[in-house]
Amino acid sequence: MAQVRSLQKIMAFLSANNTAAVNNSDTRLAGCFLLGIPGLEDLHIWLSILFCTMYVAALAGNSILICVILSQPSLHEPMYIFLSMLASTDVLLSTSTMPKALANFWLSSNHISFDGCLTQMFFIHFLFVAESAVLLAMAFDRYVAICSPLRYATILTSTTIGKIVAATLARSFIIMFPSIFLLKRLHYCRVNIIAHTFCEHMGIARLSCSDISINVWYGLAAALLFTGLDIILIAVSYIDILRAVFHLSSQDAQSKALSTCGSHICVILLFYIPALFSIFAYKFWGRHIPRYVHILLANLYVVIPPMLNPIIYGVRTKQILEGAKQLFSYLIKESK
């Protein structure tokens, strides 16, 4: 009933403004309407408070982390450079979705232009692929540090880090840029309502009355060939790391290394599992899983990892804590 009421509300709005999408040109001019979380309309306010709290925590934690790393010369090392990249990606990923979702929940601002929807879709997927690459780079950094500590400085030079950053951005752009043209080539003749809080590739494609099989297989190939490869390489890295840890003679060193690796693996799983579920649910299990489950998980993967990463990677790192104390001490002195 809640979903029906929401659909009736948007259809009435469309009718009142004469913007219902009936053909390709009208759809592009009318834009799209984001339905939010169909079936959970009565919980939108409570969900928005939860999402807002996590979003603010993610912004605050990652912003502090970035400032600490940039302000402390002692933290200008590969591990912390990758950590600042992860924090920056987290801020951008959550910001590409949450403000619009909260505006929808609080202000009923559910309209987004067609080009705006494509732009949001591009950045969400671009940043997801980029974050996946950053997590892989961080796993490689830990692998070299633990398995080949004597070669660490010669392998992870500033030139190598620069190449990793460039490769991360280039790969993400190359993977996701074709999706814009794959969507623009489609003929849109259905009502332009997306049952989601933000624009996804398949969510937009399903508005079309054209054959979207190319879109489906392209999205699947991108997820399996690139993100899947990242997951495999991260898993291999941590398996080798754990092998090296178990060969350490000190029990204390083993405990610390296992604690750190365990926390990192938990964050990695929290990032990948909801995201991959969101991708594959559209393609294979859409009819068997309640729509709101898919949408909730899709929203959680853009706020929970960004909220937890500063805690897992930052607060539990002694150098980060010391840097944060120095930064806040400096700010307090300057404010007096």
Short mmCIF file of C-alpha atoms in Angstrom, two decimals:
data_model
loop_
_atom_site.label_atom_id
_atom_site.label_comp_id
_atom_site.label_asym_id
_atom_site.label_seq_id
_atom_site.Cartn_x
_atom_site.Cartn_y
_atom_site.Cartn_z
CA MET A 1 0.00 0.00 0.00
CA ALA A 2 2.83 2.39 0.81
CA GLN A 3 4.42 1.77 -2.57
CA VAL A 4 1.09 2.34 -4.32
CA ARG A 5 0.62 5.64 -2.47
CA SER A 6 4.09 6.76 -3.48
CA LEU A 7 3.52 5.82 -7.12
CA GLN A 8 0.17 7.63 -7.12
CA LYS A 9 1.83 10.73 -5.66
CA ILE A 10 4.51 10.86 -8.35
CA MET A 11 2.07 10.05 -11.15
CA ALA A 12 -0.15 12.89 -9.96
CA PHE A 13 2.85 15.20 -9.98
CA LEU A 14 3.78 14.09 -13.48
CA SER A 15 0.24 14.60 -14.69
CA ALA A 16 -0.02 18.05 -13.10
CA ASN A 17 3.18 19.18 -14.77
CA ASN A 18 2.59 17.40 -18.09
CA THR A 19 6.03 15.80 -17.95
CA ALA A 20 5.22 12.13 -18.27
CA ALA A 21 7.77 10.39 -20.44
CA VAL A 22 6.12 8.97 -23.55
CA ASN A 23 8.96 9.09 -26.03
CA ASN A 24 12.70 9.51 -26.28
CA SER A 25 12.84 13.33 -26.49
CA ASP A 26 10.22 13.87 -23.76
CA THR A 27 12.04 11.53 -21.38
CA ARG A 28 15.31 13.37 -21.84
CA LEU A 29 13.58 16.71 -21.25
CA ALA A 30 11.41 15.54 -18.36
CA GLY A 31 14.21 13.85 -16.46
CA CYS A 32 13.66 11.09 -13.91
CA PHE A 33 11.87 10.73 -10.60
CA LEU A 34 13.55 8.83 -7.77
CA LEU A 35 11.02 6.87 -5.75
CA GLY A 36 13.19 6.42 -2.66
CA ILE A 37 12.69 3.06 -0.96
CA PRO A 38 9.38 1.59 -2.18
CA GLY A 39 7.60 -0.39 0.50
CA LEU A 40 9.26 1.47 3.35
CA GLU A 41 7.75 4.93 2.85
CA ASP A 42 6.50 5.00 6.45
CA LEU A 43 10.10 4.58 7.62
CA HIS A 44 11.64 7.20 5.33
CA ILE A 45 12.08 9.75 8.13
CA TRP A 46 13.76 7.25 10.47
CA LEU A 47 15.92 5.87 7.68
CA SER A 48 16.90 9.40 6.66
CA ILE A 49 18.04 10.15 10.23
CA LEU A 50 20.14 6.96 10.20
CA PHE A 51 21.64 7.73 6.78
CA CYS A 52 22.29 11.36 7.71
CA THR A 53 24.06 10.36 10.94
CA MET A 54 26.29 7.90 9.10
CA TYR A 55 26.95 10.40 6.29
CA VAL A 56 27.97 13.18 8.71
CA ALA A 57 30.18 10.72 10.61
CA ALA A 58 31.79 9.63 7.34
CA LEU A 59 32.40 13.23 6.25
CA ALA A 60 33.84 14.24 9.62
CA GLY A 61 36.02 11.16 10.09
CA ASN A 62 37.46 11.12 6.58
CA SER A 63 37.99 14.89 6.48
CA ILE A 64 39.94 14.75 9.77
CA LEU A 65 41.94 11.81 8.46
CA ILE A 66 42.86 13.66 5.26
CA CYS A 67 43.83 16.82 7.18
CA VAL A 68 46.00 14.84 9.61
CA ILE A 69 47.85 13.03 6.82
CA LEU A 70 48.39 16.20 4.78
CA SER A 71 49.54 18.29 7.76
CA GLN A 72 52.04 15.77 9.19
CA PRO A 73 55.23 15.29 7.11
CA SER A 74 55.96 12.08 9.00
CA LEU A 75 52.81 10.57 7.46
CA HIS A 76 53.84 11.25 3.86
CA GLU A 77 54.56 7.58 3.30
CA PRO A 78 52.95 5.10 0.86
CA MET A 79 50.65 3.51 3.46
CA TYR A 80 49.22 6.86 4.53
CA ILE A 81 49.06 8.24 1.00
CA PHE A 82 46.88 5.28 0.02
CA LEU A 83 44.83 5.84 3.18
CA SER A 84 44.23 9.48 2.22
CA MET A 85 43.17 8.31 -1.27
CA LEU A 86 40.70 5.91 0.33
CA ALA A 87 39.33 8.68 2.57
CA SER A 88 38.95 11.05 -0.39
CA THR A 89 37.15 8.40 -2.43
CA ASP A 90 34.86 7.64 0.52
CA VAL A 91 33.89 11.30 0.87
CA LEU A 92 33.12 11.62 -2.84
CA LEU A 93 31.24 8.30 -3.03
CA SER A 94 28.94 9.07 -0.11
CA THR A 95 28.47 12.67 -1.29
CA SER A 96 27.46 11.52 -4.78
CA THR A 97 24.40 9.78 -3.30
CA MET A 98 23.40 10.91 0.20
CA PRO A 99 22.55 14.62 -0.34
CA LYS A 100 20.06 13.77 -3.09
CA ALA A 101 18.62 10.87 -1.09
CA LEU A 102 18.15 13.06 1.99
CA ALA A 103 16.56 15.82 -0.11
CA ASN A 104 14.15 13.19 -1.41
CA PHE A 105 13.30 11.96 2.10
CA TRP A 106 12.95 15.38 3.73
CA LEU A 107 11.88 17.75 0.95
CA SER A 108 10.24 15.35 -1.52
CA SER A 109 12.80 16.58 -4.04
CA ASN A 110 12.61 13.44 -6.14
CA HIS A 111 13.19 14.95 -9.60
CA ILE A 112 16.55 14.78 -11.34
CA SER A 113 17.34 15.75 -14.91
CA PHE A 114 18.20 12.98 -17.35
CA ASP A 115 21.76 14.26 -17.80
CA GLY A 116 22.01 14.75 -14.04
CA CYS A 117 20.95 11.14 -13.56
CA LEU A 118 23.60 9.96 -16.02
CA THR A 119 26.21 12.11 -14.25
CA GLN A 120 25.31 10.71 -10.85
CA MET A 121 25.37 7.17 -12.22
CA PHE A 122 28.81 7.72 -13.78
CA PHE A 123 30.39 9.11 -10.61
CA ILE A 124 28.89 6.45 -8.33
CA HIS A 125 30.25 3.61 -10.45
CA PHE A 126 33.50 5.46 -11.25
CA LEU A 127 34.19 5.99 -7.55
CA PHE A 128 33.26 2.41 -6.69
CA VAL A 129 35.78 1.07 -9.23
CA ALA A 130 38.37 3.60 -7.98
CA GLU A 131 37.85 2.58 -4.34
CA SER A 132 38.20 -1.05 -5.31
CA ALA A 133 41.57 -0.22 -6.91
CA VAL A 134 42.65 1.76 -3.81
CA LEU A 135 41.81 -1.21 -1.57
CA LEU A 136 43.94 -3.38 -3.87
CA ALA A 137 46.81 -0.87 -3.66
CA MET A 138 46.56 -0.88 0.15
CA ALA A 139 46.63 -4.69 0.20
CA PHE A 140 49.71 -4.61 -2.04
CA ASP A 141 51.33 -2.07 0.29
CA ARG A 142 50.78 -4.33 3.30
CA TYR A 143 51.95 -7.37 1.33
CA VAL A 144 55.27 -5.70 0.47
CA ALA A 145 55.69 -4.30 4.00
CA ILE A 146 55.20 -7.69 5.68
CA CYS A 147 56.46 -10.18 3.09
CA SER A 148 59.36 -8.13 1.62
CA PRO A 149 60.17 -5.44 4.22
CA LEU A 150 63.76 -4.93 3.01
CA ARG A 151 62.56 -4.05 -0.50
CA TYR A 152 59.66 -1.82 0.63
CA ALA A 153 61.43 1.51 0.03
CA THR A 154 62.72 0.48 -3.39
CA ILE A 155 59.40 -0.94 -4.62
CA LEU A 156 56.97 1.72 -3.39
CA THR A 157 58.79 4.85 -4.54
CA SER A 158 57.04 8.18 -5.17
CA THR A 159 57.16 7.43 -8.91
CA THR A 160 55.46 4.07 -8.39
CA ILE A 161 52.77 5.64 -6.21
CA GLY A 162 52.16 8.30 -8.87
CA LYS A 163 51.73 5.57 -11.49
CA ILE A 164 49.30 3.69 -9.22
CA VAL A 165 47.20 6.84 -8.74
CA ALA A 166 47.18 7.57 -12.49
CA ALA A 167 46.32 3.95 -13.31
CA THR A 168 43.49 3.97 -10.75
CA LEU A 169 41.85 7.05 -12.26
CA ALA A 170 42.45 5.98 -15.87
CA ARG A 171 41.09 2.49 -15.33
CA SER A 172 37.97 3.75 -13.56
CA PHE A 173 37.28 6.25 -16.35
CA ILE A 174 37.86 3.73 -19.15
CA ILE A 175 35.58 1.16 -17.52
CA MET A 176 32.66 3.49 -16.77
CA PHE A 177 32.70 6.06 -19.60
CA PRO A 178 31.18 3.67 -22.21
CA SER A 179 28.14 3.17 -19.96
CA ILE A 180 27.03 6.74 -20.72
CA PHE A 181 26.89 6.02 -24.46
CA LEU A 182 25.24 2.64 -23.84
CA LEU A 183 22.43 4.47 -22.04
CA LYS A 184 22.19 7.39 -24.46
CA ARG A 185 21.72 5.06 -27.43
CA LEU A 186 18.54 3.58 -25.91
CA HIS A 187 15.02 4.64 -26.84
CA TYR A 188 13.04 5.70 -23.75
CA CYS A 189 9.27 5.29 -23.90
CA ARG A 190 8.25 4.26 -20.40
CA VAL A 191 7.25 6.29 -17.36
CA ASN A 192 10.48 7.81 -16.07
CA ILE A 193 10.31 6.61 -12.46
CA ILE A 194 13.33 4.92 -10.86
CA ALA A 195 12.50 2.85 -7.78
CA HIS A 196 15.68 3.85 -5.96
CA THR A 197 17.27 6.69 -3.98
CA PHE A 198 19.92 7.31 -6.65
CA CYS A 199 20.59 6.56 -10.32
CA GLU A 200 22.19 3.24 -11.22
CA HIS A 201 23.17 1.93 -14.64
CA MET A 202 20.52 -0.79 -14.79
CA GLY A 203 17.94 1.40 -13.08
CA ILE A 204 18.18 3.87 -15.97
CA ALA A 205 18.41 1.14 -18.62
CA ARG A 206 15.15 -0.43 -17.42
CA LEU A 207 13.31 2.78 -18.28
CA SER A 208 13.97 1.97 -21.93
CA CYS A 209 11.77 -0.06 -24.25
CA SER A 210 14.85 -1.00 -26.32
CA ASP A 211 16.89 -4.18 -26.00
CA ILE A 212 19.18 -3.66 -23.00
CA SER A 213 21.07 -6.96 -23.22
CA ILE A 214 24.28 -5.11 -24.14
CA ASN A 215 23.92 -2.99 -20.99
CA VAL A 216 23.32 -6.07 -18.87
CA TRP A 217 26.34 -7.95 -20.17
CA TYR A 218 28.59 -4.91 -20.10
CA GLY A 219 27.75 -4.29 -16.45
CA LEU A 220 28.28 -7.95 -15.65
CA ALA A 221 31.61 -8.04 -17.49
CA ALA A 222 32.82 -4.89 -15.71
CA ALA A 223 31.90 -6.37 -12.33
CA LEU A 224 33.53 -9.74 -13.00
CA LEU A 225 36.60 -8.79 -15.02
CA PHE A 226 37.70 -5.74 -13.05
CA THR A 227 36.13 -5.69 -9.60
CA GLY A 228 36.27 -9.48 -9.46
CA LEU A 229 39.96 -9.40 -10.37
CA ASP A 230 40.58 -6.86 -7.59
CA ILE A 231 38.87 -9.14 -5.08
CA ILE A 232 40.96 -12.13 -6.16
CA LEU A 233 44.22 -10.17 -5.94
CA ILE A 234 43.28 -8.73 -2.53
CA ALA A 235 42.45 -12.24 -1.29
CA VAL A 236 45.77 -13.60 -2.57
CA SER A 237 47.64 -10.71 -0.92
CA TYR A 238 46.04 -11.29 2.47
CA ILE A 239 46.55 -15.06 2.26
CA ASP A 240 50.28 -14.45 1.72
CA ILE A 241 50.27 -11.86 4.51
CA LEU A 242 48.66 -14.32 6.92
CA ARG A 243 51.19 -16.98 5.97
CA ALA A 244 54.01 -14.57 6.74
CA VAL A 245 52.36 -13.53 10.03
CA PHE A 246 52.07 -17.13 11.24
CA HIS A 247 55.80 -17.54 10.68
CA LEU A 248 56.60 -14.68 13.04
CA SER A 249 58.41 -15.84 16.16
CA SER A 250 56.80 -13.28 18.47
CA GLN A 251 53.27 -14.09 19.69
CA ASP A 252 52.65 -10.41 20.40
CA ALA A 253 53.59 -9.45 16.85
CA GLN A 254 51.31 -12.19 15.51
CA SER A 255 48.37 -10.94 17.59
CA LYS A 256 48.81 -7.34 16.46
CA ALA A 257 49.17 -8.32 12.80
CA LEU A 258 46.13 -10.63 12.94
CA SER A 259 44.06 -7.95 14.64
CA THR A 260 44.98 -5.41 11.97
CA CYS A 261 44.39 -7.83 9.09
CA GLY A 262 41.08 -8.95 10.56
CA SER A 263 39.82 -5.37 10.79
CA HIS A 264 40.93 -4.63 7.23
CA ILE A 265 39.25 -7.76 5.89
CA CYS A 266 35.98 -6.86 7.66
CA VAL A 267 35.94 -3.41 6.03
CA ILE A 268 36.75 -4.94 2.63
CA LEU A 269 33.89 -7.43 2.97
CA LEU A 270 31.49 -4.67 4.09
CA PHE A 271 32.39 -2.76 0.94
CA TYR A 272 32.24 -5.57 -1.60
CA ILE A 273 29.38 -7.80 -0.43
CA PRO A 274 26.53 -5.21 -0.50
CA ALA A 275 27.91 -3.65 -3.70
CA LEU A 276 28.17 -6.93 -5.59
CA PHE A 277 24.77 -8.01 -4.27
CA SER A 278 23.34 -4.76 -5.60
CA ILE A 279 24.91 -5.40 -9.01
CA PHE A 280 23.84 -9.04 -9.37
CA ALA A 281 20.39 -8.62 -7.81
CA TYR A 282 19.37 -6.41 -10.73
CA LYS A 283 20.46 -9.04 -13.23
CA PHE A 284 19.52 -12.39 -11.72
CA TRP A 285 17.46 -12.26 -8.52
CA GLY A 286 15.31 -9.16 -8.93
CA ARG A 287 12.02 -11.09 -8.83
CA HIS A 288 12.88 -13.13 -5.75
CA ILE A 289 14.26 -10.44 -3.42
CA PRO A 290 12.10 -7.62 -1.99
CA ARG A 291 12.95 -4.37 -3.72
CA TYR A 292 13.57 -2.51 -0.48
CA VAL A 293 16.28 -5.02 0.54
CA HIS A 294 18.23 -4.29 -2.63
CA ILE A 295 17.87 -0.51 -2.18
CA LEU A 296 18.80 -0.57 1.52
CA LEU A 297 21.98 -2.54 0.80
CA ALA A 298 22.85 -0.24 -2.08
CA ASN A 299 22.58 2.75 0.27
CA LEU A 300 24.48 1.07 3.06
CA TYR A 301 27.50 0.29 0.88
CA VAL A 302 27.98 3.99 0.17
CA VAL A 303 27.86 5.09 3.83
CA ILE A 304 28.92 2.24 6.15
CA PRO A 305 32.45 1.62 4.75
CA PRO A 306 33.17 5.39 4.55
CA MET A 307 32.00 5.71 8.17
CA LEU A 308 34.06 2.76 9.44
CA ASN A 309 37.25 3.25 7.42
CA PRO A 310 38.55 6.21 9.49
CA ILE A 311 38.04 4.11 12.64
CA ILE A 312 39.57 0.89 11.31
CA TYR A 313 42.45 2.44 9.39
CA GLY A 314 42.91 5.66 11.33
CA VAL A 315 42.01 5.48 15.00
CA ARG A 316 43.69 2.09 15.42
CA THR A 317 46.94 3.39 13.88
CA LYS A 318 49.28 4.93 16.45
CA GLN A 319 50.90 7.36 13.99
CA ILE A 320 47.49 8.68 12.90
CA LEU A 321 46.43 9.22 16.51
CA GLU A 322 49.65 11.08 17.32
CA GLY A 323 49.24 13.21 14.21
CA ALA A 324 45.63 14.01 15.14
CA LYS A 325 46.69 15.07 18.64
CA GLN A 326 49.37 17.37 17.22
CA LEU A 327 46.93 18.87 14.72
CA PHE A 328 44.26 19.56 17.33
CA SER A 329 46.85 20.98 19.76
CA TYR A 330 48.02 23.35 17.04
CA LEU A 331 44.45 24.41 16.19
CA ILE A 332 43.65 25.04 19.87
CA LYS A 333 46.77 27.19 20.29
CA GLU A 334 45.93 29.17 17.15
CA SER A 335 42.37 29.80 18.30
CA LYS A 336 43.48 31.36 21.60
#
